Coordinates of C-alpha atoms in Angstrom, one line a residue:
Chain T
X1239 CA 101.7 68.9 104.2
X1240 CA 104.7 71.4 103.5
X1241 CA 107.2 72.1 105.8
X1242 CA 110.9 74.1 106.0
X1243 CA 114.0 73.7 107.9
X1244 CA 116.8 75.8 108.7
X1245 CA 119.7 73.7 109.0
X1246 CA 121.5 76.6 110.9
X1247 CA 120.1 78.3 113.6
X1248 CA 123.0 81.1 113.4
X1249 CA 125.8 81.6 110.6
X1250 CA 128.7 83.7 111.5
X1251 CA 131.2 85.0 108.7
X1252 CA 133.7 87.7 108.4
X1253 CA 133.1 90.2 105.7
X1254 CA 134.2 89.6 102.2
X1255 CA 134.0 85.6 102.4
X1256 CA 131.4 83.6 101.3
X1257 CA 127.7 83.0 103.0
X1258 CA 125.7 79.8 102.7
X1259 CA 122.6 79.7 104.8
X1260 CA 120.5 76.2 104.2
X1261 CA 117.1 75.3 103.9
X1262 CA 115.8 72.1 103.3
X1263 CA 111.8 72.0 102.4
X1264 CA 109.2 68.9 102.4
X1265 CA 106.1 69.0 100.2
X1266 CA 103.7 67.0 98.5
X1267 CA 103.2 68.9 95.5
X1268 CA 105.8 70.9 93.2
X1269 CA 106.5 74.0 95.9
X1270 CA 107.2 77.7 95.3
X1271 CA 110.1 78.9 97.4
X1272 CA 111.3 82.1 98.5
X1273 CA 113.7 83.7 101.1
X1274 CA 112.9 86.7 103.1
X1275 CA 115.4 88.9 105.1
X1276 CA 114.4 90.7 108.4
X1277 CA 116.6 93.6 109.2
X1278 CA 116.3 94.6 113.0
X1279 CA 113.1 97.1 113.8
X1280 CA 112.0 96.5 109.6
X1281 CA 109.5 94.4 108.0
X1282 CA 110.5 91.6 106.2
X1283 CA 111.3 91.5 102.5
X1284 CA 111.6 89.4 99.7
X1285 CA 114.8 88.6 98.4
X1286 CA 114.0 86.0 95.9
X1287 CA 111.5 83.6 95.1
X1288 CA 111.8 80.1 92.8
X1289 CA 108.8 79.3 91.0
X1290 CA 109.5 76.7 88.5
X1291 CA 111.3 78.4 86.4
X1292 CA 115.1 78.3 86.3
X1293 CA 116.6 76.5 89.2
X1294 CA 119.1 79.2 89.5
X1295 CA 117.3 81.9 91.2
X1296 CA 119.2 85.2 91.1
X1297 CA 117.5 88.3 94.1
X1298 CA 119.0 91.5 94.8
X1299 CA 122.0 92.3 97.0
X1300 CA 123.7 89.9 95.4
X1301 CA 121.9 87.1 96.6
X1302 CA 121.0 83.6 94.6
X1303 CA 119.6 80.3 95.7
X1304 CA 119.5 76.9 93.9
X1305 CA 116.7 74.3 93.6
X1306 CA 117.5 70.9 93.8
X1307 CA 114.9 68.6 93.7
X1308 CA 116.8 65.4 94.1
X1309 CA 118.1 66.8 97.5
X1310 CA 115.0 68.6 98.8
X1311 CA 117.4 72.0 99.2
X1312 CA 117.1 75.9 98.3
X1313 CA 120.3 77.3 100.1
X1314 CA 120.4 80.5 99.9
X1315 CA 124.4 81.7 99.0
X1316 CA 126.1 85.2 98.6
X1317 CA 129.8 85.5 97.1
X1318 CA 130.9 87.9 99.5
X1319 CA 129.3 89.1 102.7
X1320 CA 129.1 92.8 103.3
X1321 CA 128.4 94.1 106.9
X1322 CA 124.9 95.1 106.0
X1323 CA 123.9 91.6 104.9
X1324 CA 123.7 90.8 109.1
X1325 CA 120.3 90.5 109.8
X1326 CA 117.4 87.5 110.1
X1327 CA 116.9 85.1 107.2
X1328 CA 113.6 83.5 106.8
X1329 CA 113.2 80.3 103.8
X1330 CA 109.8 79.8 103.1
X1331 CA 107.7 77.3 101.2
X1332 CA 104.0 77.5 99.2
X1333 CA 102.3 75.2 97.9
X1334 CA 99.0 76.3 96.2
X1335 CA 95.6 74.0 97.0
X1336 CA 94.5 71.5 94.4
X1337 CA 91.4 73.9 93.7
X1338 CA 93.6 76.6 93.0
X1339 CA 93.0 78.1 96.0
X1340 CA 95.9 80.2 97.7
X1341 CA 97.6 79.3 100.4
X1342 CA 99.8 80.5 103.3
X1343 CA 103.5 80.8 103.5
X1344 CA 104.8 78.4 105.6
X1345 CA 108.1 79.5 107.4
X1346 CA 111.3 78.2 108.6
X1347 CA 112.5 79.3 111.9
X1348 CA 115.3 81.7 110.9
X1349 CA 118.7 82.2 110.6
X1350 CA 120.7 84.9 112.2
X1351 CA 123.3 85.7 110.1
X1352 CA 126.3 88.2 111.7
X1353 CA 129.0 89.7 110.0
X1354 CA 132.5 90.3 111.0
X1355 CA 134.6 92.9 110.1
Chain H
X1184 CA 100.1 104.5 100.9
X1185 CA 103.9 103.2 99.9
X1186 CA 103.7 100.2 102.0
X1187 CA 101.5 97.9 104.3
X1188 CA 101.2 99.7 107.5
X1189 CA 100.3 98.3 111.1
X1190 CA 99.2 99.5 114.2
X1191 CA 99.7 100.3 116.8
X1192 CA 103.1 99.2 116.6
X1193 CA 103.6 98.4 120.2
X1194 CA 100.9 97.4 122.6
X1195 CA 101.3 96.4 126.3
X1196 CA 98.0 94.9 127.8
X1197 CA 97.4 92.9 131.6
X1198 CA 96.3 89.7 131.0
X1199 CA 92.7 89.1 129.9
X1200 CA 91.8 91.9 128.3
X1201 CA 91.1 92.1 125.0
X1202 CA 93.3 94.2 122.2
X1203 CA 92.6 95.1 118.5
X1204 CA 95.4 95.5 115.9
X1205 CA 94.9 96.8 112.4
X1206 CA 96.6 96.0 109.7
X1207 CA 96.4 98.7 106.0
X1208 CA 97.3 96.9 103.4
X1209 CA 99.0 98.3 100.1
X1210 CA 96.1 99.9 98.1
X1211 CA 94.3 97.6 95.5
X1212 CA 96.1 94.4 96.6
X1213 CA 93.5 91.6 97.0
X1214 CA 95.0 89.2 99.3
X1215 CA 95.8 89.7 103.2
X1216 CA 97.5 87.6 105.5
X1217 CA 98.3 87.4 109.6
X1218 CA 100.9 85.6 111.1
X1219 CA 102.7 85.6 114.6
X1220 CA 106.1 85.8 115.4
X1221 CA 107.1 84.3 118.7
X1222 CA 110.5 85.4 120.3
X1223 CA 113.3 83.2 118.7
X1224 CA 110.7 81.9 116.1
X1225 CA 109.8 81.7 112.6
X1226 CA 106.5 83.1 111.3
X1227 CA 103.2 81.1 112.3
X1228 CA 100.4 81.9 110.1
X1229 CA 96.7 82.8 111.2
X1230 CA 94.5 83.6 108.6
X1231 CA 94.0 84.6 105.3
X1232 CA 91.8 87.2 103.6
X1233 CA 90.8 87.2 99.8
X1234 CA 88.6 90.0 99.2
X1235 CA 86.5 90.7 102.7
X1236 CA 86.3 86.6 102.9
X1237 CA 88.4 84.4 104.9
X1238 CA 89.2 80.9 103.0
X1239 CA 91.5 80.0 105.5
X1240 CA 91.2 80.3 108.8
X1241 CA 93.7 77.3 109.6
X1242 CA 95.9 78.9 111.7
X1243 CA 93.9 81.0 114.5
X1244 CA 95.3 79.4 117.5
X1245 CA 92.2 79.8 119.6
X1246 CA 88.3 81.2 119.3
X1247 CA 89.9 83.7 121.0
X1248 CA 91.4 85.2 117.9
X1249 CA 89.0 86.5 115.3
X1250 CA 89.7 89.0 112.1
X1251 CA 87.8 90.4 110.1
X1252 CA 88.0 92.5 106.8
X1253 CA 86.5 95.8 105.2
X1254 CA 86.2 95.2 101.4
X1255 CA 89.8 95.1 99.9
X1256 CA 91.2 97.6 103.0
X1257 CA 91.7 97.6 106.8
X1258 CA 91.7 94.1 108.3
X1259 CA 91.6 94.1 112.5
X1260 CA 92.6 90.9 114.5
X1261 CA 91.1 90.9 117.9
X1262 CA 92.4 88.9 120.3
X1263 CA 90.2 88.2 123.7
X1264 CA 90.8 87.9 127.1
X1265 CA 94.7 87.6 126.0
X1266 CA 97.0 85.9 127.9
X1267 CA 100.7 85.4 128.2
X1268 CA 101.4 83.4 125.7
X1269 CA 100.0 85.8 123.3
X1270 CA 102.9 88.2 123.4
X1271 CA 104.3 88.1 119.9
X1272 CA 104.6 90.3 117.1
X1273 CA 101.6 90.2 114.7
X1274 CA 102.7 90.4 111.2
X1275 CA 100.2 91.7 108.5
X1276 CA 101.0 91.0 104.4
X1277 CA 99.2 92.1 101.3
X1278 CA 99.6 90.7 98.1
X1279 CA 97.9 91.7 94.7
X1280 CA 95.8 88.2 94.3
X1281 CA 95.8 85.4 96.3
X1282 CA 98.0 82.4 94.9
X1283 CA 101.1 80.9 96.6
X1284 CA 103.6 82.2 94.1
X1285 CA 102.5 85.8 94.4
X1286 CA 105.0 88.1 96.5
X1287 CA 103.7 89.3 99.9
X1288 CA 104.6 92.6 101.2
X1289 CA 104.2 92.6 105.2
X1290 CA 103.9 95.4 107.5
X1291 CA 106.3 96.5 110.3
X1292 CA 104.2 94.3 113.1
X1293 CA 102.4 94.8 115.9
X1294 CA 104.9 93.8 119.4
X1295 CA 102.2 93.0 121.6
X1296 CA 103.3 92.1 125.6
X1297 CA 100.7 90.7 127.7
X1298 CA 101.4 91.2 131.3

């Protein structure tokens, strides 16, 4: 079984300092992760994904995340916050089936991140 | 089209009847996917199209719930007799094949409130 959690239910920074969000994923097998952001009234959208490649994972708007297997994390982290970065932060785990078979995303419950000016 | 597009994008229904969403996926991508999206929650997946197949059906919360799928197009979820604690938004996401590292591309949703 796979699962995902959200350490932080909301994140509040002011703009122009750093953002950490964390995530913290269980799975059985070696697990693709990703991190979606949900603006209000839009549809989600993928801003980067780790798939066993490098463990630095680089996505747009300046977003990265790092994989560390030896602590089970993927925390997502932007240099700077800009006021269009507020909006709903979904990490999310895959793991495919042993017969190759695809399988769902599993998703953690969110985290609302809010900028300050 | 551009993008995955849903509809209708809001529904309000009274309690036990039954409501159909659709869900148009981005044009030659395999793979489809429903999931729901309580208030305050993360994303709680339903099913799972490859093709006009289902694999995975692990998540329909009820045998109220059914899908089904046209081909490689227009998926519908039906939901029966709804009641109150279907109200959610009803995600749909396409993605060119199937596989757990391929990106999906969802759709705007579906708010549905059951009165």
């Amino acid at each position: 079984a796979q699962s995902v959690t959200q350490l932080d239910s909301h994140v509040s920074v002011s703009e122009g300092t750093p953002v950490l969000l964390r995530c913290n994923y269980s799975s059985s097998y070696s697990p693709s992760l990703f991190w979606y952001v949900q603006h209000p009234n839009k549809g989600l959208q993928l801003l980067l994904k780790y798939t066993s490649a490098a463990t630095l994972v680089k996505g747009i708007n300046g977003f990265e995340a790092e994989f560390k297997k030896s602590e089970t994390s993927f925390h997502l982290t932007k240099p700077s916050a800009h006021m269009s970065d507020a909006a709903e932060y979904f990490c999310v785990v895959s793991v495919s089936g042993s017969s190759g078979s695809a399988r769902q995303l599993t998703f953690g419950s969110g985290t609302q991140l809010t900028v300050l000016p | 089209g551009a993008g995955v597009s849903q509809s209708p994008s809001n529904k309000v229904t009274e309690k036990g009847k039954d409501v159909e969403l659709r869900c148009d996926p981005i044009s030659g991508h395999t793979a489809l996917y429903w999931y729901r999206q309580r208030l305050g929650q993360g994303l709680e997946f339903l099913i799972y199209f490859q093709g006009n197949s289902a694999p995975d059906k692990s998540g329909l919360p009820s045998d109220r719930f059914s899908a089904e799928r046209t081909g490689e197009s227009v998926s519908t979820l039906t939901i029966q007799r709804t009641q109150q604690e279907d109200s959610a938004v009803y995600l749909c996401a396409s993605s060119l094949v199937g596989g757990g590292n391929n990106e999906q591309f969802f759709g705007p949703g579906t708010r549905l409130t059951v009165l």
